[in-house]
């Protein structure tokens, strides 16, 4: 997975609307591109956030890229092996001229 | 969502390995292309199935397309409104000449 940077929103286990709000806030500034990154069960949340935002809030939002991969996570407490977890990156752009 | 056809595997709530097996079976026949389709929480399973299959079983498997969208589901019992649910379609190809 690529490094965290300002264009990224990391999707965790909060309700989807928290991330929708973060996304709207990002695009209401100078931002032209945002990448949502999620792992494990949060993958579904990332897709929900994208769909809710583009259908209800930012009609001209485009999904420009979707990548899936596998990331290694440190072992959980009581386990001695790291785990492989699926991940997704959804890149969103908005090219308005306003 | 496009129509169900022979190239599709619908991902539900079985363990990922059931679908990995279905995918391996499809590609061990004549199939050159398979689309995994999943809705809601099964989206994560679809990504897991893709990652497990291409890392452990079919090394030359390519993800050629990932689409996300929203589908309308009939209301659950006791509810009177249909629900909007996120969905994913992951198209996989294998172009071996064997």
PDB file of C-alpha atoms in Angstrom:
ATOM      1  CA  UNK A   1       0.000   0.000   0.000  1.00  0.00           C
ATOM      2  CA  UNK A   2       1.229   3.478  -0.823  1.00  0.00           C
ATOM      3  CA  UNK A   3       2.179   5.980   1.840  1.00  0.00           C
ATOM      4  CA  UNK A   4      -0.369   8.030   3.696  1.00  0.00           C
ATOM      5  CA  UNK A   5      -0.603  11.520   2.276  1.00  0.00           C
ATOM      6  CA  UNK A   6      -2.948  14.482   2.398  1.00  0.00           C
ATOM      7  CA  UNK A   7      -5.154  13.168  -0.379  1.00  0.00           C
ATOM      8  CA  UNK A   8      -5.978   9.999   1.545  1.00  0.00           C
ATOM      9  CA  UNK A   9      -8.861   9.203   3.835  1.00  0.00           C
ATOM     10  CA  UNK A  10      -8.372   6.067   5.894  1.00  0.00           C
ATOM     11  CA  UNK A  11     -11.645   4.236   6.371  1.00  0.00           C
ATOM     12  CA  UNK A  12     -12.017   2.491   9.724  1.00  0.00           C
ATOM     13  CA  UNK A  13     -14.983   1.260  11.716  1.00  0.00           C
ATOM     14  CA  UNK A  14     -16.896   4.497  12.251  1.00  0.00           C
ATOM     15  CA  UNK A  15     -20.292   4.865  10.587  1.00  0.00           C
ATOM     16  CA  UNK A  16     -20.074   5.615   6.832  1.00  0.00           C
ATOM     17  CA  UNK A  17     -21.471   9.143   7.258  1.00  0.00           C
ATOM     18  CA  UNK A  18     -18.373  10.244   9.223  1.00  0.00           C
ATOM     19  CA  UNK A  19     -16.248   9.487   6.174  1.00  0.00           C
ATOM     20  CA  UNK A  20     -18.800  10.943   3.765  1.00  0.00           C
ATOM     21  CA  UNK A  21     -18.480  14.181   5.707  1.00  0.00           C
ATOM     22  CA  UNK A  22     -14.670  14.023   5.585  1.00  0.00           C
ATOM     23  CA  UNK A  23     -14.859  13.474   1.833  1.00  0.00           C
ATOM     24  CA  UNK A  24     -17.248  16.378   1.253  1.00  0.00           C
ATOM     25  CA  UNK A  25     -14.999  18.591   3.380  1.00  0.00           C
ATOM     26  CA  UNK A  26     -11.916  17.577   1.368  1.00  0.00           C
ATOM     27  CA  UNK A  27     -13.600  18.352  -1.948  1.00  0.00           C
ATOM     28  CA  UNK A  28     -15.062  21.628  -0.751  1.00  0.00           C
ATOM     29  CA  UNK A  29     -11.509  22.890  -0.319  1.00  0.00           C
ATOM     30  CA  UNK A  30      -8.878  22.909  -3.058  1.00  0.00           C
ATOM     31  CA  UNK A  31      -8.751  19.140  -3.314  1.00  0.00           C
ATOM     32  CA  UNK A  32      -9.316  17.655  -6.784  1.00  0.00           C
ATOM     33  CA  UNK A  33      -8.461  14.082  -5.841  1.00  0.00           C
ATOM     34  CA  UNK A  34      -9.019  11.927  -2.776  1.00  0.00           C
ATOM     35  CA  UNK A  35      -8.093   8.274  -2.221  1.00  0.00           C
ATOM     36  CA  UNK A  36     -10.154   6.199   0.204  1.00  0.00           C
ATOM     37  CA  UNK A  37      -8.139   3.391   1.778  1.00  0.00           C
ATOM     38  CA  UNK A  38      -9.665   0.519   3.689  1.00  0.00           C
ATOM     39  CA  UNK A  39      -8.755  -2.920   4.972  1.00  0.00           C
ATOM     40  CA  UNK A  40     -10.792  -5.968   5.937  1.00  0.00           C
ATOM     41  CA  UNK A  41     -14.462  -5.378   6.772  1.00  0.00           C
ATOM     42  CA  UNK A  42     -13.983  -1.632   6.236  1.00  0.00           C
ATOM     43  CA  UNK A  43     -13.758  -2.369   2.485  1.00  0.00           C
ATOM     44  CA  UNK A  44     -17.558  -2.434   2.349  1.00  0.00           C
ATOM     45  CA  UNK A  45     -17.678   0.880   4.204  1.00  0.00           C
ATOM     46  CA  UNK A  46     -15.330   2.437   1.626  1.00  0.00           C
ATOM     47  CA  UNK A  47     -17.673   1.377  -1.180  1.00  0.00           C
ATOM     48  CA  UNK A  48     -20.686   2.675   0.788  1.00  0.00           C
ATOM     49  CA  UNK A  49     -18.967   6.029   1.373  1.00  0.00           C
ATOM     50  CA  UNK A  50     -18.231   6.368  -2.339  1.00  0.00           C
ATOM     51  CA  UNK A  51     -21.753   5.471  -3.386  1.00  0.00           C
ATOM     52  CA  UNK A  52     -23.488   7.668  -0.798  1.00  0.00           C
ATOM     53  CA  UNK A  53     -21.288  10.649  -1.638  1.00  0.00           C
ATOM     54  CA  UNK A  54     -21.686  10.470  -5.386  1.00  0.00           C
ATOM     55  CA  UNK A  55     -25.405   9.752  -5.363  1.00  0.00           C
ATOM     56  CA  UNK A  56     -26.510  12.149  -2.652  1.00  0.00           C
ATOM     57  CA  UNK A  57     -23.928  14.877  -2.282  1.00  0.00           C
ATOM     58  CA  UNK A  58     -21.400  15.362  -5.080  1.00  0.00           C
ATOM     59  CA  UNK A  59     -23.052  14.421  -8.368  1.00  0.00           C
ATOM     60  CA  UNK A  60     -19.976  15.077 -10.498  1.00  0.00           C
ATOM     61  CA  UNK A  61     -17.703  12.833  -8.415  1.00  0.00           C
ATOM     62  CA  UNK A  62     -15.873  10.294 -10.566  1.00  0.00           C
ATOM     63  CA  UNK A  63     -14.337   6.988  -9.528  1.00  0.00           C
ATOM     64  CA  UNK A  64     -11.075   7.126 -11.456  1.00  0.00           C
ATOM     65  CA  UNK A  65      -9.356   4.061 -10.069  1.00  0.00           C
ATOM     66  CA  UNK A  66     -10.045   1.076  -7.841  1.00  0.00           C
ATOM     67  CA  UNK A  67      -7.158  -1.078  -6.685  1.00  0.00           C
ATOM     68  CA  UNK A  68      -7.247  -4.133  -4.471  1.00  0.00           C
ATOM     69  CA  UNK A  69      -4.304  -5.719  -2.758  1.00  0.00           C
ATOM     70  CA  UNK A  70      -3.173  -7.590   0.323  1.00  0.00           C
ATOM     71  CA  UNK A  71      -1.426  -6.047   3.300  1.00  0.00           C
ATOM     72  CA  UNK A  72       0.367  -7.685   6.175  1.00  0.00           C
ATOM     73  CA  UNK A  73      -0.983  -6.809   9.603  1.00  0.00           C
ATOM     74  CA  UNK A  74       0.899  -7.315  12.875  1.00  0.00           C
ATOM     75  CA  UNK A  75      -0.271 -10.342  14.909  1.00  0.00           C
ATOM     76  CA  UNK A  76      -3.158  -9.782  17.303  1.00  0.00           C
ATOM     77  CA  UNK A  77      -2.589 -10.228  21.000  1.00  0.00           C
ATOM     78  CA  UNK A  78      -2.156 -13.922  21.791  1.00  0.00           C
ATOM     79  CA  UNK A  79      -1.212 -14.792  18.212  1.00  0.00           C
ATOM     80  CA  UNK A  80       2.314 -15.182  16.968  1.00  0.00           C
ATOM     81  CA  UNK A  81       1.891 -14.831  13.219  1.00  0.00           C
ATOM     82  CA  UNK A  82       1.117 -11.749  11.210  1.00  0.00           C
ATOM     83  CA  UNK A  83      -2.109 -11.853   9.218  1.00  0.00           C
ATOM     84  CA  UNK A  84      -2.708 -11.109   5.552  1.00  0.00           C
ATOM     85  CA  UNK A  85      -5.659  -8.800   5.078  1.00  0.00           C
ATOM     86  CA  UNK A  86      -7.364  -7.635   1.877  1.00  0.00           C
ATOM     87  CA  UNK A  87      -7.374  -3.931   1.163  1.00  0.00           C
ATOM     88  CA  UNK A  88      -8.919  -1.516  -1.307  1.00  0.00           C
ATOM     89  CA  UNK A  89      -7.995   1.920  -2.611  1.00  0.00           C
ATOM     90  CA  UNK A  90     -10.688   3.960  -4.332  1.00  0.00           C
ATOM     91  CA  UNK A  91      -9.477   7.113  -6.070  1.00  0.00           C
ATOM     92  CA  UNK A  92     -12.075   9.816  -6.540  1.00  0.00           C
ATOM     93  CA  UNK A  93     -11.807  13.004  -8.574  1.00  0.00           C
ATOM     94  CA  UNK A  94     -13.965  15.979  -9.190  1.00  0.00           C
ATOM     95  CA  UNK A  95     -13.126  18.190 -12.100  1.00  0.00           C
ATOM     96  CA  UNK A  96     -15.346  21.192 -11.807  1.00  0.00           C
ATOM     97  CA  UNK A  97     -14.138  24.508 -13.152  1.00  0.00           C
ATOM     98  CA  UNK A  98     -15.722  26.567 -10.403  1.00  0.00           C
TER      99      UNK A  98
ATOM    100  CA  UNK B   1     -26.134  -4.566 -12.198  1.00  0.00           C
ATOM    101  CA  UNK B   2     -25.769  -6.583 -15.372  1.00  0.00           C
ATOM    102  CA  UNK B   3     -27.571  -9.844 -15.914  1.00  0.00           C
ATOM    103  CA  UNK B   4     -26.415 -13.083 -14.433  1.00  0.00           C
ATOM    104  CA  UNK B   5     -24.564 -15.175 -16.962  1.00  0.00           C
ATOM    105  CA  UNK B   6     -22.267 -18.158 -17.012  1.00  0.00           C
ATOM    106  CA  UNK B   7     -19.168 -16.081 -16.444  1.00  0.00           C
ATOM    107  CA  UNK B   8     -20.464 -14.776 -13.125  1.00  0.00           C
ATOM    108  CA  UNK B   9     -19.913 -16.038  -9.617  1.00  0.00           C
ATOM    109  CA  UNK B  10     -22.283 -14.528  -7.070  1.00  0.00           C
ATOM    110  CA  UNK B  11     -20.557 -14.059  -3.738  1.00  0.00           C
ATOM    111  CA  UNK B  12     -22.787 -14.580  -0.698  1.00  0.00           C
ATOM    112  CA  UNK B  13     -22.093 -15.336   2.937  1.00  0.00           C
ATOM    113  CA  UNK B  14     -20.303 -18.661   2.658  1.00  0.00           C
ATOM    114  CA  UNK B  15     -16.630 -18.800   3.690  1.00  0.00           C
ATOM    115  CA  UNK B  16     -14.261 -17.305   1.078  1.00  0.00           C
ATOM    116  CA  UNK B  17     -12.717 -20.686   0.258  1.00  0.00           C
ATOM    117  CA  UNK B  18     -16.008 -21.961  -1.217  1.00  0.00           C
ATOM    118  CA  UNK B  19     -15.833 -19.215  -3.820  1.00  0.00           C
ATOM    119  CA  UNK B  20     -12.096 -19.628  -4.342  1.00  0.00           C
ATOM    120  CA  UNK B  21     -12.839 -23.241  -5.251  1.00  0.00           C
ATOM    121  CA  UNK B  22     -15.629 -22.184  -7.639  1.00  0.00           C
ATOM    122  CA  UNK B  23     -13.248 -19.723  -9.279  1.00  0.00           C
ATOM    123  CA  UNK B  24     -10.456 -22.286  -9.676  1.00  0.00           C
ATOM    124  CA  UNK B  25     -12.981 -24.726 -11.152  1.00  0.00           C
ATOM    125  CA  UNK B  26     -14.233 -22.115 -13.638  1.00  0.00           C
ATOM    126  CA  UNK B  27     -10.711 -21.295 -14.830  1.00  0.00           C
ATOM    127  CA  UNK B  28      -9.648 -24.916 -15.052  1.00  0.00           C
ATOM    128  CA  UNK B  29     -12.298 -25.374 -17.741  1.00  0.00           C
ATOM    129  CA  UNK B  30     -12.537 -23.287 -20.908  1.00  0.00           C
ATOM    130  CA  UNK B  31     -13.296 -20.095 -19.060  1.00  0.00           C
ATOM    131  CA  UNK B  32     -11.017 -17.126 -19.788  1.00  0.00           C
ATOM    132  CA  UNK B  33     -13.036 -14.549 -17.861  1.00  0.00           C
ATOM    133  CA  UNK B  34     -15.033 -14.630 -14.646  1.00  0.00           C
ATOM    134  CA  UNK B  35     -16.871 -11.788 -12.911  1.00  0.00           C
ATOM    135  CA  UNK B  36     -17.335 -11.914  -9.149  1.00  0.00           C
ATOM    136  CA  UNK B  37     -20.451 -10.068  -8.010  1.00  0.00           C
ATOM    137  CA  UNK B  38     -21.165  -9.145  -4.412  1.00  0.00           C
ATOM    138  CA  UNK B  39     -23.414  -6.875  -2.394  1.00  0.00           C
ATOM    139  CA  UNK B  40     -23.197  -5.399   1.099  1.00  0.00           C
ATOM    140  CA  UNK B  41     -20.867  -7.170   3.532  1.00  0.00           C
ATOM    141  CA  UNK B  42     -20.040  -9.781   0.878  1.00  0.00           C
ATOM    142  CA  UNK B  43     -18.003  -7.074  -0.926  1.00  0.00           C
ATOM    143  CA  UNK B  44     -15.118  -7.799   1.445  1.00  0.00           C
ATOM    144  CA  UNK B  45     -15.459 -11.523   0.711  1.00  0.00           C
ATOM    145  CA  UNK B  46     -15.233 -10.827  -3.047  1.00  0.00           C
ATOM    146  CA  UNK B  47     -11.964  -8.954  -2.513  1.00  0.00           C
ATOM    147  CA  UNK B  48     -10.662 -11.755  -0.249  1.00  0.00           C
ATOM    148  CA  UNK B  49     -11.572 -14.395  -2.849  1.00  0.00           C
ATOM    149  CA  UNK B  50      -9.699 -12.453  -5.545  1.00  0.00           C
ATOM    150  CA  UNK B  51      -6.613 -11.946  -3.396  1.00  0.00           C
ATOM    151  CA  UNK B  52      -6.466 -15.520  -2.101  1.00  0.00           C
ATOM    152  CA  UNK B  53      -6.915 -16.966  -5.588  1.00  0.00           C
ATOM    153  CA  UNK B  54      -4.293 -14.860  -7.299  1.00  0.00           C
ATOM    154  CA  UNK B  55      -1.707 -15.105  -4.547  1.00  0.00           C
ATOM    155  CA  UNK B  56      -2.043 -18.776  -3.679  1.00  0.00           C
ATOM    156  CA  UNK B  57      -3.592 -20.619  -6.602  1.00  0.00           C
ATOM    157  CA  UNK B  58      -3.607 -18.906 -10.001  1.00  0.00           C
ATOM    158  CA  UNK B  59      -0.522 -16.721 -10.243  1.00  0.00           C
ATOM    159  CA  UNK B  60      -1.336 -15.376 -13.717  1.00  0.00           C
ATOM    160  CA  UNK B  61      -4.821 -14.203 -12.762  1.00  0.00           C
ATOM    161  CA  UNK B  62      -5.400 -10.574 -13.710  1.00  0.00           C
ATOM    162  CA  UNK B  63      -7.930  -8.143 -12.290  1.00  0.00           C
ATOM    163  CA  UNK B  64      -9.116  -6.458 -15.479  1.00  0.00           C
ATOM    164  CA  UNK B  65     -11.934  -4.353 -14.135  1.00  0.00           C
ATOM    165  CA  UNK B  66     -13.497  -3.349 -10.826  1.00  0.00           C
ATOM    166  CA  UNK B  67     -16.854  -1.588 -10.817  1.00  0.00           C
ATOM    167  CA  UNK B  68     -18.856  -0.370  -7.867  1.00  0.00           C
ATOM    168  CA  UNK B  69     -22.496   0.619  -7.911  1.00  0.00           C
ATOM    169  CA  UNK B  70     -25.690   0.674  -5.900  1.00  0.00           C
ATOM    170  CA  UNK B  71     -28.524  -1.810  -6.219  1.00  0.00           C
ATOM    171  CA  UNK B  72     -32.029  -1.676  -4.868  1.00  0.00           C
ATOM    172  CA  UNK B  73     -32.988  -4.566  -2.626  1.00  0.00           C
ATOM    173  CA  UNK B  74     -36.558  -5.552  -1.741  1.00  0.00           C
ATOM    174  CA  UNK B  75     -37.638  -4.514   1.776  1.00  0.00           C
ATOM    175  CA  UNK B  76     -36.872  -6.945   4.595  1.00  0.00           C
ATOM    176  CA  UNK B  77     -39.719  -8.468   6.509  1.00  0.00           C
ATOM    177  CA  UNK B  78     -41.382  -5.845   8.700  1.00  0.00           C
ATOM    178  CA  UNK B  79     -40.003  -2.984   6.627  1.00  0.00           C
ATOM    179  CA  UNK B  80     -41.941  -1.158   3.966  1.00  0.00           C
ATOM    180  CA  UNK B  81     -39.204   0.523   1.981  1.00  0.00           C
ATOM    181  CA  UNK B  82     -36.675  -1.016  -0.344  1.00  0.00           C
ATOM    182  CA  UNK B  83     -33.045  -0.569   0.643  1.00  0.00           C
ATOM    183  CA  UNK B  84     -30.132   0.726  -1.388  1.00  0.00           C
ATOM    184  CA  UNK B  85     -27.107  -1.516  -1.059  1.00  0.00           C
ATOM    185  CA  UNK B  86     -23.565  -1.082  -2.385  1.00  0.00           C
ATOM    186  CA  UNK B  87     -22.278  -3.677  -4.808  1.00  0.00           C
ATOM    187  CA  UNK B  88     -19.026  -4.602  -6.506  1.00  0.00           C
ATOM    188  CA  UNK B  89     -18.128  -6.451  -9.699  1.00  0.00           C
ATOM    189  CA  UNK B  90     -14.591  -7.744 -10.068  1.00  0.00           C
ATOM    190  CA  UNK B  91     -13.691  -9.046 -13.519  1.00  0.00           C
ATOM    191  CA  UNK B  92     -10.854 -11.552 -13.620  1.00  0.00           C
ATOM    192  CA  UNK B  93      -9.079 -12.929 -16.650  1.00  0.00           C
ATOM    193  CA  UNK B  94      -6.433 -15.478 -17.270  1.00  0.00           C
ATOM    194  CA  UNK B  95      -4.699 -15.475 -20.584  1.00  0.00           C
ATOM    195  CA  UNK B  96      -2.574 -18.532 -20.693  1.00  0.00           C
ATOM    196  CA  UNK B  97      -1.900 -20.223 -24.003  1.00  0.00           C
ATOM    197  CA  UNK B  98      -1.960 -23.695 -22.590  1.00  0.00           C
TER     198      UNK B  98
END
